[in-house]
XYZ file of C-alpha atoms in Angstrom:
463
model
C 0.178 -0.052 -0.063
C 1.304 3.329 -0.963
C 0.515 6.734 0.556
C 1.032 9.653 -1.661
C 0.932 12.184 1.156
C 3.857 10.582 2.791
C 5.797 10.381 -0.362
C 5.270 13.988 -0.740
C 6.348 14.727 2.728
C 9.565 12.600 2.376
C 10.282 14.471 -0.953
C 9.957 17.874 0.873
C 12.186 16.863 4.086
C 14.911 14.998 2.100
C 15.166 17.837 -0.900
C 18.156 16.631 -3.089
C 18.828 13.536 -1.171
C 15.323 11.987 -1.875
C 15.151 8.529 -3.441
C 11.654 7.666 -4.937
C 10.214 4.431 -4.054
C 10.386 2.257 -7.492
C 7.466 0.376 -8.953
C 6.257 -2.645 -6.853
C 7.955 -5.124 -9.235
C 11.346 -3.320 -8.935
C 11.190 -2.825 -5.417
C 10.451 -6.536 -4.796
C 13.366 -7.574 -6.969
C 15.694 -5.134 -5.126
C 14.417 -6.344 -1.597
C 14.809 -9.856 -2.292
C 18.358 -9.253 -3.497
C 19.135 -7.225 -0.427
C 17.680 -10.110 2.007
C 19.747 -12.767 0.088
C 16.742 -14.608 -1.101
C 17.898 -14.421 -4.709
C 21.518 -15.061 -5.818
C 22.511 -16.082 -2.349
C 25.379 -18.129 -3.467
C 27.000 -15.346 -5.528
C 29.294 -12.826 -4.020
C 28.238 -9.259 -4.579
C 30.456 -6.757 -3.136
C 27.889 -3.890 -2.428
C 25.706 -6.594 -0.554
C 27.936 -9.061 1.083
C 31.217 -7.287 1.794
C 32.189 -7.108 5.562
C 31.244 -3.342 5.733
C 27.622 -4.394 5.037
C 27.156 -6.784 7.998
C 23.753 -5.920 9.364
C 22.659 -6.421 12.850
C 19.116 -5.203 12.474
C 16.019 -5.296 10.215
C 16.811 -1.873 8.699
C 18.273 -2.277 5.298
C 19.434 -0.182 2.450
C 18.047 -1.228 -0.796
C 19.712 -0.496 -4.241
C 17.412 0.987 -6.838
C 17.864 2.622 -10.154
C 17.515 6.075 -8.425
C 19.966 5.379 -5.632
C 20.108 3.871 -2.301
C 16.669 3.615 -0.800
C 16.987 3.891 3.156
C 15.606 3.098 5.632
C 13.597 -0.127 4.565
C 12.216 -2.184 7.521
C 12.072 -5.746 6.311
C 12.330 -9.332 7.706
C 11.490 -12.817 6.605
C 9.406 -14.931 8.702
C 7.751 -18.334 7.921
C 8.118 -17.933 4.169
C 6.701 -14.339 4.112
C 8.309 -11.005 3.835
C 7.180 -8.047 5.929
C 8.353 -4.818 4.823
C 7.698 -1.090 5.033
C 9.469 2.168 4.220
C 9.234 4.388 7.233
C 9.208 8.373 6.879
C 12.374 10.057 8.083
C 11.252 13.548 9.091
C 14.751 15.228 8.496
C 17.543 15.099 6.380
C 19.211 11.896 5.383
C 22.726 13.105 5.014
C 24.482 12.288 7.248
C 22.261 9.434 8.251
C 20.364 9.916 11.483
C 20.819 7.415 14.276
C 18.126 4.576 14.106
C 16.938 5.614 17.504
C 15.840 9.105 16.472
C 13.545 7.954 13.694
C 10.149 7.550 15.220
C 8.660 6.087 12.086
C 10.863 2.839 12.455
C 9.097 1.896 15.721
C 5.718 2.851 14.348
C 6.713 0.668 11.121
C 7.887 -2.285 13.264
C 4.669 -2.163 15.349
C 2.598 -2.213 12.428
C 4.555 -5.027 10.762
C 4.372 -7.157 13.823
C 0.527 -6.543 14.186
C 0.349 -7.725 10.684
C 2.481 -10.821 11.437
C 0.353 -11.661 14.478
C -2.548 -11.332 12.236
C -1.710 -13.614 9.338
C 0.703 -16.039 10.905
C -1.630 -18.430 12.660
C -3.005 -19.326 9.402
C 0.322 -19.887 7.543
C -0.330 -23.685 7.425
C -3.771 -23.400 5.634
C -3.004 -21.706 2.227
C -6.571 -21.042 1.659
C -7.228 -19.217 5.000
C -3.767 -17.307 4.514
C -4.936 -16.103 1.120
C -8.254 -14.894 2.523
C -6.559 -12.871 5.502
C -3.946 -11.403 3.063
C -6.798 -10.378 0.752
C -8.454 -8.729 3.814
C -5.330 -6.847 4.767
C -5.885 -3.795 2.364
C -9.361 -3.121 4.144
C -7.966 -3.628 7.420
C -5.058 -1.236 6.654
C -7.559 1.534 5.790
C -8.654 1.375 9.425
C -5.194 0.736 10.959
C -3.361 3.220 8.963
C -5.659 5.511 7.034
C -3.163 8.290 6.083
C 0.017 6.593 6.374
C 0.413 6.889 10.307
C -0.380 3.784 12.210
C -3.354 4.591 14.529
C -4.020 0.989 15.705
C -1.320 -1.674 15.296
C -3.372 -4.526 16.794
C -4.658 -5.668 13.262
C -6.538 -8.600 14.963
C -8.838 -6.380 16.749
C -10.051 -4.595 13.692
C -13.295 -5.403 11.782
C -12.698 -7.375 8.761
C -16.313 -7.444 7.446
C -16.405 -5.762 4.101
C -19.891 -4.067 4.546
C -18.785 -2.033 7.485
C -15.602 -0.644 5.803
C -15.870 2.348 3.433
C -13.082 2.724 0.955
C -14.147 6.460 0.714
C -16.394 7.984 3.278
C -19.818 8.641 2.152
C -20.116 11.740 4.301
C -17.514 14.520 3.488
C -17.678 15.351 7.105
C -16.403 12.063 8.276
C -12.843 12.128 9.585
C -10.301 9.604 8.240
C -10.084 7.856 11.658
C -13.608 6.830 11.642
C -13.260 4.172 9.097
C -16.490 2.221 9.788
C -19.974 3.049 10.925
C -22.024 1.740 13.937
C -25.541 0.650 13.928
C -27.338 0.130 17.325
C -27.823 1.728 20.812
C -25.127 4.190 21.634
C -22.824 3.142 24.353
C -19.562 4.456 25.776
C -17.109 2.604 27.856
C -14.281 4.651 29.557
C -11.571 2.937 31.942
C -8.765 4.779 33.583
C -5.577 2.831 34.294
C -3.092 4.134 36.548
C 0.329 2.558 37.042
C 2.695 3.518 39.964
C 6.362 3.115 39.723
C 8.382 3.255 42.968
C 12.130 3.020 44.277
C 12.276 2.877 48.212
C 15.662 2.637 50.001
C 15.014 3.365 53.770
C 18.076 5.308 53.960
C 18.874 8.566 55.435
C 21.020 9.996 52.645
C 18.801 8.681 49.778
C 15.361 10.058 48.645
C 12.743 7.572 47.777
C 10.988 8.223 44.411
C 7.663 7.194 43.112
C 5.918 8.217 39.880
C 2.104 7.943 38.613
C 1.254 7.365 35.100
C -2.288 7.314 33.878
C -4.145 6.495 30.480
C -7.759 6.961 29.685
C -8.951 4.345 27.320
C -12.460 4.747 25.311
C -14.706 2.590 23.198
C -17.554 4.730 21.732
C -20.086 2.793 19.767
C -22.071 5.627 18.262
C -23.944 6.223 15.124
C -23.219 8.746 12.711
C -20.314 9.731 10.534
C -18.795 12.397 13.007
C -20.423 12.359 16.428
C -19.384 14.824 18.996
C -18.550 13.484 22.455
C -17.152 15.529 25.469
C -15.690 13.664 28.394
C -14.565 15.098 31.688
C -11.937 13.824 34.102
C -12.663 14.843 37.900
C -10.357 15.124 40.750
C -11.195 15.298 44.408
C -10.737 18.507 46.233
C -7.112 19.511 47.086
C -5.885 16.586 44.916
C -2.616 17.204 42.997
C -3.246 18.425 39.559
C -2.724 16.069 36.460
C 0.287 17.027 34.321
C 2.279 16.078 31.256
C -0.828 15.468 29.513
C -0.923 14.088 26.015
C -4.211 13.991 24.117
C -5.198 11.624 21.077
C -5.333 13.372 17.629
C -9.211 13.061 17.402
C -9.485 15.626 20.373
C -10.855 18.848 18.712
C -9.755 21.554 21.334
C -8.448 21.742 24.770
C -7.406 24.621 27.013
C -3.545 25.174 26.012
C -2.823 25.624 29.749
C -3.711 21.942 30.280
C -1.047 20.866 27.959
C 1.583 23.110 29.214
C 1.389 21.873 32.921
C 4.438 19.757 33.291
C 5.915 17.848 36.234
C 9.571 19.179 35.176
C 8.508 22.315 36.770
C 7.729 22.594 40.752
C 4.021 22.834 41.666
C 3.157 26.393 41.955
C -0.012 28.754 41.590
C -0.221 28.718 37.668
C -0.286 25.044 37.413
C -3.575 23.919 35.494
C -6.070 22.551 38.058
C -8.869 21.717 35.581
C -11.590 21.234 34.744
C -10.131 18.565 32.279
C -12.459 18.495 29.457
C -11.900 16.657 26.287
C -14.205 17.320 23.259
C -13.618 14.665 20.612
C -14.824 12.616 17.469
C -14.240 9.095 18.479
C -12.468 6.448 16.186
C -14.511 3.274 15.445
C -12.291 1.074 17.841
C -11.009 1.404 21.269
C -8.327 4.214 21.700
C -6.336 5.974 24.488
C -8.120 9.439 24.760
C -5.153 10.979 26.898
C -2.079 10.155 28.953
C -1.234 11.953 32.080
C 1.305 11.890 35.156
C 0.743 13.490 38.636
C 2.898 14.177 41.603
C 1.004 12.334 44.294
C 2.259 12.996 47.879
C 2.774 9.422 49.035
C 3.227 5.909 47.604
C 0.553 3.401 48.260
C 2.864 1.094 50.181
C 5.522 1.832 52.247
C 8.194 -0.824 52.815
C 11.314 -1.694 54.580
C 13.636 -4.521 53.670
C 16.721 -5.542 55.656
C 18.943 -8.518 54.311
C 21.998 -9.413 56.416
C 24.460 -12.494 55.989
C 25.471 -14.226 59.079
C 28.159 -16.863 58.249
C 26.320 -19.266 55.805
C 22.744 -18.083 56.498
C 21.039 -14.988 55.381
C 18.483 -13.355 57.770
C 15.741 -11.239 56.193
C 13.115 -8.837 57.459
C 10.283 -7.273 55.349
C 7.713 -4.821 56.827
C 4.972 -3.307 54.714
C 2.405 -0.636 55.533
C -0.469 0.276 53.468
C -1.103 4.130 53.644
C -4.421 4.922 55.282
C -5.594 7.011 52.244
C -5.447 3.887 49.991
C -8.479 1.605 49.366
C -7.924 -1.575 51.159
C -9.182 -3.929 48.618
C -6.894 -5.700 46.193
C -7.659 -8.099 43.296
C -4.076 -9.369 44.141
C -1.216 -8.324 46.353
C 2.097 -9.992 46.566
C 5.710 -9.561 47.488
C 8.405 -11.364 45.493
C 11.900 -11.736 47.071
C 14.597 -13.159 44.551
C 17.864 -14.418 45.611
C 20.405 -13.877 42.872
C 24.015 -15.320 42.382
C 23.158 -18.104 44.901
C 22.319 -21.604 44.848
C 18.959 -23.100 45.487
C 17.364 -22.458 48.948
C 18.171 -25.458 50.970
C 16.604 -24.381 54.280
C 13.999 -21.893 55.203
C 12.669 -20.811 58.593
C 10.236 -18.047 58.567
C 7.266 -16.305 60.391
C 4.589 -14.008 58.707
C 2.301 -12.006 60.415
C -0.290 -12.088 57.746
C -0.782 -14.027 54.186
C 1.276 -16.931 53.030
C 4.806 -17.603 51.995
C 5.439 -19.848 48.930
C 8.865 -21.062 47.476
C 9.359 -20.980 43.773
C 9.798 -24.419 41.975
C 13.528 -23.597 41.063
C 13.848 -22.614 44.835
C 15.322 -19.122 44.149
C 12.340 -16.833 44.581
C 10.060 -16.333 47.730
C 6.611 -15.391 46.948
C 4.620 -13.699 49.842
C 0.974 -13.787 48.953
C -0.637 -10.962 50.973
C -3.995 -11.388 49.255
C -6.982 -9.095 48.978
C -6.703 -7.011 52.175
C -4.280 -5.845 54.660
C -5.136 -6.362 58.149
C -6.781 -3.596 60.342
C -3.508 -2.377 61.357
C -2.629 -2.036 57.888
C 0.920 -3.484 58.501
C 2.324 -6.663 57.779
C 5.738 -8.341 58.523
C 7.904 -11.114 57.366
C 11.179 -12.634 59.150
C 13.155 -15.499 57.894
C 16.308 -17.398 57.880
C 17.654 -19.019 54.678
C 20.648 -21.213 53.774
C 21.644 -22.172 50.302
C 23.026 -25.200 48.162
C 25.600 -25.115 45.432
C 24.623 -22.700 42.552
C 23.889 -24.279 39.127
C 23.494 -22.844 35.706
C 19.751 -22.658 36.070
C 19.808 -20.328 38.999
C 19.215 -16.712 38.349
C 22.157 -14.167 38.231
C 22.209 -10.561 38.233
C 25.087 -8.002 37.670
C 23.404 -5.258 39.648
C 22.284 -7.344 42.504
C 25.556 -8.806 44.005
C 26.531 -9.432 47.583
C 23.624 -8.010 49.871
C 22.398 -5.695 47.237
C 18.866 -7.078 46.739
C 15.277 -6.036 46.515
C 11.532 -6.982 47.130
C 9.323 -6.343 44.322
C 5.603 -5.631 45.019
C 2.910 -6.828 42.559
C -0.533 -5.546 43.135
C -3.869 -4.114 41.536
C -6.630 -2.058 43.071
C -9.843 -2.123 41.225
C -12.208 0.970 41.312
C -9.480 3.174 42.607
C -6.843 5.577 41.402
C -3.846 7.035 43.371
C -4.582 10.792 42.020
C -8.230 10.127 42.881
C -9.193 10.973 39.118
C -12.507 9.541 37.969
C -14.867 9.945 35.051
C -18.235 11.548 36.207
C -20.803 9.428 33.949
C -23.220 12.409 34.224
C -20.553 14.791 32.790
C -20.031 12.592 29.387
C -21.926 14.637 26.777
C -23.045 12.836 23.318
C -24.590 14.994 20.921
C -26.916 12.060 19.352
C -30.477 11.089 19.755
C -31.265 8.439 22.328
C -30.031 8.112 25.839
C -26.583 6.447 25.620
C -25.262 3.702 28.028
C -22.296 4.983 29.930
C -19.986 2.689 31.919
C -16.766 3.880 33.592
C -14.112 1.998 35.394
C -10.566 2.647 36.987
C -7.934 0.800 38.546
C -4.467 1.004 40.021
C -1.571 -1.217 39.262
C 1.847 -1.565 40.397
C 4.830 -1.205 37.827
C 8.653 -1.592 38.785
C 7.690 -1.377 42.377
C 10.946 -1.828 44.198
C 11.925 -1.835 47.990
C 15.951 -2.015 48.346
C 17.791 -3.716 51.077
C 18.544 -0.858 53.545
C 21.658 -2.687 54.773
C 23.437 -2.693 51.467
C 24.247 0.004 48.843
C 21.470 0.162 45.931
C 21.317 1.639 42.466
C 20.173 5.386 42.884
C 17.455 7.100 40.864
C 18.385 10.229 42.877
C 21.366 11.161 45.137
C 21.565 14.599 46.732
C 24.619 16.754 46.133
């Protein structure tokens, strides 16, 4: 599939260094040659010399007009997946691969296509059907050359719902199919909390909250207008670093200027956080945000001390009183790197249960769905180890007594910022009363408590 708008932009960006994409047959011939799928037994210096050893899937393809770069291509299960990403800048000198955002977008799209077609590769008829549907699916996934949804499998492949050209001139490109039925809107807020706790005087603990608001709007019409508001409790920290989906039609510029890089002051945007938008046909992330919350949800202390051939551990966890004490799951995992299997274990837990992993190198403390009334739990134990084998985990960071406890938890119907969607504030300008469902959750992400009796990798260290 070719996108004339993208090719025109490439010509504008690249200027005199622009190499046009040749015809399909010429491009295929050049790509097969570059991937060594033809003439692989013949040594060709421009392709096979030591200076052209490629360690990635990004290739330079020789065409009649010059070297076409970057071409993202890989060969998997007798199929070739390839795309030519746009480089938004000059090609001379070649920019580092990590600076080209089109490469990661193109790779995500190709992997989505591979995920869609690969289960059918043994059945040729089914494979041909899926490949035949790809053009229609790409109209939804990548309407103007920019991938909007790389999960190809989730898209609607029924031909009657997909319009090659929108019937209504007001219909935006991202609404590639129409919905018939009762209007309904589903909104879910997912917040993830990252944390590093050290329990040391000279090291500051750090924590960060990241939120995403996902929407699925089943609404009739070619360009329905929806307005959704995010609400915060009184005196809650404001939302910052807000990034909105391209379907949002207008927002207060101050909302987008509020950044966590600046200390909180009076000029920070405190809402209301209103998002008017014309929704795509499939689920999408309406916005992302961060927030500087005053405390982490679970405070912890971990102490690991070696005494001769034994190790003594102590773990204390405390749920902050402002946090909803109702978990879907909550557990602490305590790994032991660079040691043999746990040969002896004596322990005492004040709450929950302790399990030993099958390879005997990890303790899993299952706290469960609630903390006790005191909101505090503790674990003490003594361990000794056998001889280390190849199968036991090693870690270059966690050597000696440098070790951590990692927490895993999910709290449904709760956010650390207090952010929620008021169902009555959702405005949809369509006939009929729409059904609106809203949910929220808090999930742990890289939540570490380091051994306070040993040095740990620092996220921040005072001068």
